[in-house]
Amino acid sequence: IIRFDWGTSWRMAQGQPVFNIVQSRLGNTLLLMTTATVVSLIVAIPIGIYSAVNQYSRLDYAFTTFSFFGSAMPVFWFGLMMILVFAYSFKNWGLPYLPSGGSISVRAPQVGSVLAMLNATPGSLVDRVVHIILPATVLSLLYMAGWSRFTRTSMLEVLRQDYVRTARAKGLIERVVITKHALRNALIPLITIVVFQIPGIFGGAILTETIFSYPGIGRLYFDALGVSDWPIVMVLLFITAVLVVIATLLRDILYTIVDPRIRFS
């Protein structure tokens, strides 16, 4: 593992080094998963905070309904619906449509597509970004639903604590009470969940990458299992296990930064 001598593929690319196969897919997965994770955090945390501060408001009910829908929705079904609407139906309706799969174009964009509107050349940055819109949207909505609920629940619990009442009694403005006194403690449960997304950033989303024919690590793992290419499977499992250990260590370090009750003597 340290020398990157991971053996050779048995079936998928017979005789080719496993390291080269993983390396060729890793960039696509990192781009997709990092985009989905960052977008989810940017949206989910403010939604969770707003829902907790404005509990039982109309927007709170709307966000709660969205989170229940996102949590209960099968990823494979939602991915197929996104392809059906934004790739095929939009094309039939004469609207700018998105690519239904892949990570880059293999030929010049077809007239009427979003790629043609943007004059994207195959393999360019614009081409890659357009191709990850649908899979990243599916993953982002899934993460947003769960993370916003965790943030809301944690914030509601923290807002009832005595030190928050004391901060308000001291005359601090509500924004300072929320951001400085409540949010830091409310983020502790969320950190536990988010740091374990690190192995997912490497491993990819197997179902999503398979549905969108996205050539990433998740699709590679699925295909390797299908043809019993065990050298590839073992490498991916081992790296994921190592990343889980690293994520656990990172979680404990972040606790010391976020939680004001933890101090080193």
CSV table of C-alpha atoms in Angstrom, one decimal:
chain,number,residue,atom,x,y,z
A,1,ILE,CA,0.0,0.0,0.0
A,2,ILE,CA,2.8,2.5,0.9
A,3,ARG,CA,4.6,1.8,-2.3
A,4,PHE,CA,1.4,1.9,-4.3
A,5,ASP,CA,2.1,-1.6,-5.5
A,6,TRP,CA,-1.5,-2.7,-5.5
A,7,GLY,CA,-1.2,-5.6,-8.0
A,8,THR,CA,-2.9,-5.9,-11.4
A,9,SER,CA,-6.5,-6.1,-12.4
A,10,TRP,CA,-8.0,-9.5,-13.1
A,11,ARG,CA,-11.0,-8.7,-15.3
A,12,MET,CA,-11.8,-5.0,-15.8
A,13,ALA,CA,-8.5,-4.0,-17.3
A,14,GLN,CA,-6.6,-7.3,-17.3
A,15,GLY,CA,-3.0,-6.9,-16.6
A,16,GLN,CA,-3.2,-3.2,-15.9
A,17,PRO,CA,-1.9,-1.8,-12.5
A,18,VAL,CA,-4.7,-1.2,-10.0
A,19,PHE,CA,-3.1,2.1,-9.0
A,20,ASN,CA,-3.5,3.5,-12.6
A,21,ILE,CA,-7.2,2.4,-12.7
A,22,VAL,CA,-8.0,4.0,-9.4
A,23,GLN,CA,-6.1,7.1,-10.3
A,24,SER,CA,-8.0,7.5,-13.5
A,25,ARG,CA,-11.3,7.5,-11.6
A,26,LEU,CA,-10.4,9.4,-8.5
A,27,GLY,CA,-10.5,12.9,-9.9
A,28,ASN,CA,-14.0,12.5,-11.1
A,29,THR,CA,-15.2,11.3,-7.7
A,30,LEU,CA,-13.4,14.0,-5.8
A,31,LEU,CA,-15.0,16.7,-8.0
A,32,LEU,CA,-18.5,15.2,-7.7
A,33,MET,CA,-18.4,14.4,-3.9
A,34,THR,CA,-16.7,17.6,-2.9
A,35,THR,CA,-19.2,19.7,-4.8
A,36,ALA,CA,-22.1,17.9,-3.3
A,37,THR,CA,-20.7,18.1,0.2
A,38,VAL,CA,-19.8,21.8,0.1
A,39,VAL,CA,-23.1,22.8,-1.4
A,40,SER,CA,-25.0,20.7,1.1
A,41,LEU,CA,-23.2,22.3,4.1
A,42,ILE,CA,-23.7,25.9,2.7
A,43,VAL,CA,-27.4,25.3,2.4
A,44,ALA,CA,-28.2,22.8,5.2
A,45,ILE,CA,-26.6,24.7,8.1
A,46,PRO,CA,-28.4,28.0,7.6
A,47,ILE,CA,-31.7,26.2,7.0
A,48,GLY,CA,-31.3,24.2,10.2
A,49,ILE,CA,-30.5,27.4,12.2
A,50,TYR,CA,-33.4,29.3,10.8
A,51,SER,CA,-35.8,26.5,11.4
A,52,ALA,CA,-34.7,26.2,15.1
A,53,VAL,CA,-34.8,30.0,15.7
A,54,ASN,CA,-38.2,30.3,14.0
A,55,GLN,CA,-39.7,27.1,15.2
A,56,TYR,CA,-43.2,26.3,14.0
A,57,SER,CA,-43.1,29.1,11.4
A,58,ARG,CA,-44.3,28.5,7.9
A,59,LEU,CA,-40.8,28.2,6.5
A,60,ASP,CA,-40.0,25.8,9.3
A,61,TYR,CA,-42.9,23.6,8.2
A,62,ALA,CA,-41.8,23.9,4.6
A,63,PHE,CA,-38.1,22.9,5.5
A,64,THR,CA,-39.4,20.0,7.6
A,65,THR,CA,-41.5,18.7,4.8
A,66,PHE,CA,-38.5,19.0,2.4
A,67,SER,CA,-36.3,17.1,4.8
A,68,PHE,CA,-38.8,14.3,5.3
A,69,PHE,CA,-39.1,14.0,1.5
A,70,GLY,CA,-35.4,14.0,1.0
A,71,SER,CA,-34.7,11.5,3.7
A,72,ALA,CA,-37.4,9.0,2.5
A,73,MET,CA,-36.7,9.4,-1.2
A,74,PRO,CA,-34.9,6.5,-2.9
A,75,VAL,CA,-31.8,7.8,-4.5
A,76,PHE,CA,-32.1,5.6,-7.6
A,77,TRP,CA,-35.7,6.7,-8.2
A,78,PHE,CA,-34.8,10.4,-7.8
A,79,GLY,CA,-31.8,10.1,-10.1
A,80,LEU,CA,-33.9,8.4,-12.8
A,81,MET,CA,-36.6,11.2,-12.5
A,82,MET,CA,-33.9,13.9,-12.9
A,83,ILE,CA,-32.7,12.2,-16.1
A,84,LEU,CA,-36.2,11.8,-17.4
A,85,VAL,CA,-37.1,15.4,-16.8
A,86,PHE,CA,-33.9,17.4,-17.4
A,87,ALA,CA,-32.3,15.3,-20.1
A,88,TYR,CA,-35.1,13.7,-22.1
A,89,SER,CA,-38.3,15.7,-21.5
A,90,PHE,CA,-36.5,19.1,-21.8
A,91,LYS,CA,-35.1,17.9,-25.1
A,92,ASN,CA,-38.5,16.9,-26.4
A,93,TRP,CA,-40.0,20.2,-25.2
A,94,GLY,CA,-37.3,22.2,-27.0
A,95,LEU,CA,-35.7,23.5,-23.8
A,96,PRO,CA,-32.0,23.5,-23.1
A,97,TYR,CA,-31.3,20.0,-21.7
A,98,LEU,CA,-28.5,18.6,-19.5
A,99,PRO,CA,-26.4,15.5,-20.3
A,100,SER,CA,-27.9,12.3,-18.9
A,101,GLY,CA,-24.6,10.7,-17.9
A,102,GLY,CA,-20.8,10.5,-18.2
A,103,SER,CA,-18.2,13.0,-16.9
A,104,ILE,CA,-17.2,14.6,-20.2
A,105,SER,CA,-18.5,14.8,-23.8
A,106,VAL,CA,-17.0,12.5,-26.4
A,107,ARG,CA,-18.1,14.6,-29.3
A,108,ALA,CA,-19.3,18.2,-30.1
A,109,PRO,CA,-22.4,19.3,-28.1
A,110,GLN,CA,-25.7,18.7,-29.9
A,111,VAL,CA,-27.7,21.8,-30.8
A,112,GLY,CA,-30.2,22.8,-28.1
A,113,SER,CA,-28.3,21.4,-25.2
A,114,VAL,CA,-26.9,23.4,-22.3
A,115,LEU,CA,-23.4,22.5,-23.5
A,116,ALA,CA,-24.1,24.0,-26.9
A,117,MET,CA,-25.5,27.1,-25.4
A,118,LEU,CA,-22.3,27.5,-23.3
A,119,ASN,CA,-20.1,26.6,-26.4
A,120,ALA,CA,-18.3,24.0,-24.3
A,121,THR,CA,-15.5,22.0,-25.8
A,122,PRO,CA,-15.2,18.3,-24.9
A,123,GLY,CA,-13.1,17.8,-21.8
A,124,SER,CA,-13.1,21.5,-20.8
A,125,LEU,CA,-13.9,22.7,-17.3
A,126,VAL,CA,-17.3,23.9,-18.4
A,127,ASP,CA,-18.0,20.5,-19.9
A,128,ARG,CA,-17.1,18.8,-16.6
A,129,VAL,CA,-19.2,21.2,-14.5
A,130,VAL,CA,-22.3,20.7,-16.7
A,131,HIS,CA,-22.0,16.9,-16.5
A,132,ILE,CA,-21.9,16.9,-12.7
A,133,ILE,CA,-25.0,19.1,-12.3
A,134,LEU,CA,-27.5,16.3,-12.1
A,135,PRO,CA,-25.6,13.8,-10.0
A,136,ALA,CA,-24.4,16.5,-7.6
A,137,THR,CA,-28.0,17.8,-7.3
A,138,VAL,CA,-29.2,14.3,-6.3
A,139,LEU,CA,-26.5,13.9,-3.7
A,140,SER,CA,-26.8,17.4,-2.4
A,141,LEU,CA,-30.6,17.2,-1.8
A,142,LEU,CA,-30.0,13.9,0.0
A,143,TYR,CA,-27.4,15.4,2.3
A,144,MET,CA,-29.2,18.6,2.8
A,145,ALA,CA,-32.3,16.8,4.1
A,146,GLY,CA,-30.5,14.9,6.8
A,147,TRP,CA,-28.0,17.6,7.8
A,148,SER,CA,-30.5,20.4,8.1
A,149,ARG,CA,-32.6,18.2,10.4
A,150,PHE,CA,-29.6,17.4,12.6
A,151,THR,CA,-28.7,21.1,12.8
A,152,ARG,CA,-32.3,22.1,13.7
A,153,THR,CA,-32.6,19.4,16.4
A,154,SER,CA,-29.2,20.3,17.9
A,155,MET,CA,-29.9,24.0,17.8
A,156,LEU,CA,-33.3,23.6,19.5
A,157,GLU,CA,-31.6,21.6,22.3
A,158,VAL,CA,-28.9,24.2,22.8
A,159,LEU,CA,-31.3,27.2,22.7
A,160,ARG,CA,-33.0,25.8,25.8
A,161,GLN,CA,-29.7,25.7,27.8
A,162,ASP,CA,-29.1,28.0,30.8
A,163,TYR,CA,-26.0,29.7,29.3
A,164,VAL,CA,-28.1,30.9,26.3
A,165,ARG,CA,-30.7,32.4,28.6
A,166,THR,CA,-27.9,34.0,30.5
A,167,ALA,CA,-26.4,35.5,27.3
A,168,ARG,CA,-29.8,37.0,26.4
A,169,ALA,CA,-30.3,38.3,30.0
A,170,LYS,CA,-27.0,40.1,29.7
A,171,GLY,CA,-28.5,42.1,26.9
A,172,LEU,CA,-26.5,40.6,24.0
A,173,ILE,CA,-28.2,41.0,20.6
A,174,GLU,CA,-29.9,37.9,19.2
A,175,ARG,CA,-27.4,37.4,16.3
A,176,VAL,CA,-24.5,37.2,18.8
A,177,VAL,CA,-26.4,34.8,21.0
A,178,ILE,CA,-27.1,32.5,18.0
A,179,THR,CA,-23.7,32.6,16.3
A,180,LYS,CA,-21.3,32.8,19.2
A,181,HIS,CA,-23.0,31.0,22.1
A,182,ALA,CA,-25.5,28.6,20.5
A,183,LEU,CA,-24.1,27.6,17.1
A,184,ARG,CA,-20.7,26.3,18.3
A,185,ASN,CA,-22.2,23.8,20.6
A,186,ALA,CA,-24.9,22.9,18.1
A,187,LEU,CA,-22.3,22.0,15.5
A,188,ILE,CA,-20.9,19.2,17.6
A,189,PRO,CA,-23.3,16.5,16.6
A,190,LEU,CA,-23.1,17.7,13.0
A,191,ILE,CA,-19.4,17.4,13.0
A,192,THR,CA,-19.7,13.7,14.0
A,193,ILE,CA,-21.8,13.1,10.8
A,194,VAL,CA,-19.9,15.3,8.4
A,195,VAL,CA,-16.4,14.1,9.1
A,196,PHE,CA,-17.5,10.6,8.2
A,197,GLN,CA,-18.3,11.9,4.8
A,198,ILE,CA,-14.5,11.9,4.1
A,199,PRO,CA,-14.4,8.2,3.2
A,200,GLY,CA,-17.5,9.0,1.0
A,201,ILE,CA,-15.6,11.7,-0.8
A,202,PHE,CA,-13.0,9.1,-1.8
A,203,GLY,CA,-15.4,6.2,-2.3
A,204,GLY,CA,-18.1,8.0,-4.2
A,205,ALA,CA,-21.8,7.3,-4.2
A,206,ILE,CA,-22.2,3.9,-5.8
A,207,LEU,CA,-25.9,4.2,-6.7
A,208,THR,CA,-25.6,7.7,-8.0
A,209,GLU,CA,-22.5,7.1,-10.1
A,210,THR,CA,-24.1,3.9,-11.5
A,211,ILE,CA,-27.4,5.6,-12.5
A,212,PHE,CA,-25.6,8.5,-14.2
A,213,SER,CA,-22.9,6.3,-15.7
A,214,TYR,CA,-20.4,8.5,-14.0
A,215,PRO,CA,-16.9,7.1,-14.2
A,216,GLY,CA,-15.9,7.5,-10.5
A,217,ILE,CA,-14.7,5.3,-7.7
A,218,GLY,CA,-18.2,4.2,-6.7
A,219,ARG,CA,-19.0,3.0,-10.2
A,220,LEU,CA,-15.5,1.3,-10.3
A,221,TYR,CA,-16.3,-0.6,-7.1
A,222,PHE,CA,-19.7,-1.7,-8.4
A,223,ASP,CA,-18.2,-2.9,-11.7
A,224,ALA,CA,-15.3,-4.7,-10.0
A,225,LEU,CA,-17.7,-6.6,-7.8
A,226,GLY,CA,-19.8,-7.6,-10.8
A,227,VAL,CA,-16.9,-9.3,-12.5
A,228,SER,CA,-15.1,-10.5,-9.3
A,229,ASP,CA,-12.0,-8.3,-9.8
A,230,TRP,CA,-10.9,-8.7,-6.2
A,231,PRO,CA,-7.6,-6.7,-6.4
A,232,ILE,CA,-9.6,-3.6,-7.2
A,233,VAL,CA,-12.2,-4.3,-4.6
A,234,MET,CA,-9.6,-5.0,-1.8
A,235,VAL,CA,-7.7,-1.8,-2.5
A,236,LEU,CA,-10.9,0.3,-2.4
A,237,LEU,CA,-12.1,-1.3,0.8
A,238,PHE,CA,-8.7,-0.9,2.5
A,239,ILE,CA,-8.3,2.8,1.6
A,240,THR,CA,-11.9,3.4,2.8
A,241,ALA,CA,-11.1,1.7,6.1
A,242,VAL,CA,-8.0,3.9,6.6
A,243,LEU,CA,-10.0,7.0,5.8
A,244,VAL,CA,-12.6,6.0,8.4
A,245,VAL,CA,-9.8,5.9,11.0
A,246,ILE,CA,-8.5,9.3,9.9
A,247,ALA,CA,-12.0,10.8,10.0
A,248,THR,CA,-12.4,9.5,13.6
A,249,LEU,CA,-9.2,11.2,14.6
A,250,LEU,CA,-10.2,14.4,12.8
A,251,ARG,CA,-13.5,14.4,14.5
A,252,ASP,CA,-11.9,14.3,18.0
A,253,ILE,CA,-9.5,17.2,17.0
A,254,LEU,CA,-12.4,19.3,15.7
A,255,TYR,CA,-14.3,18.7,19.0
A,256,THR,CA,-11.5,20.5,20.8
A,257,ILE,CA,-11.8,23.5,18.5
A,258,VAL,CA,-15.6,23.8,18.4
A,259,ASP,CA,-16.6,22.8,22.0
A,260,PRO,CA,-15.7,25.6,24.4
A,261,ARG,CA,-16.0,23.1,27.3
A,262,ILE,CA,-12.9,21.2,26.2
A,263,ARG,CA,-9.6,22.8,27.2
A,264,PHE,CA,-6.0,21.4,27.3
A,265,SER,CA,-4.3,22.0,30.6
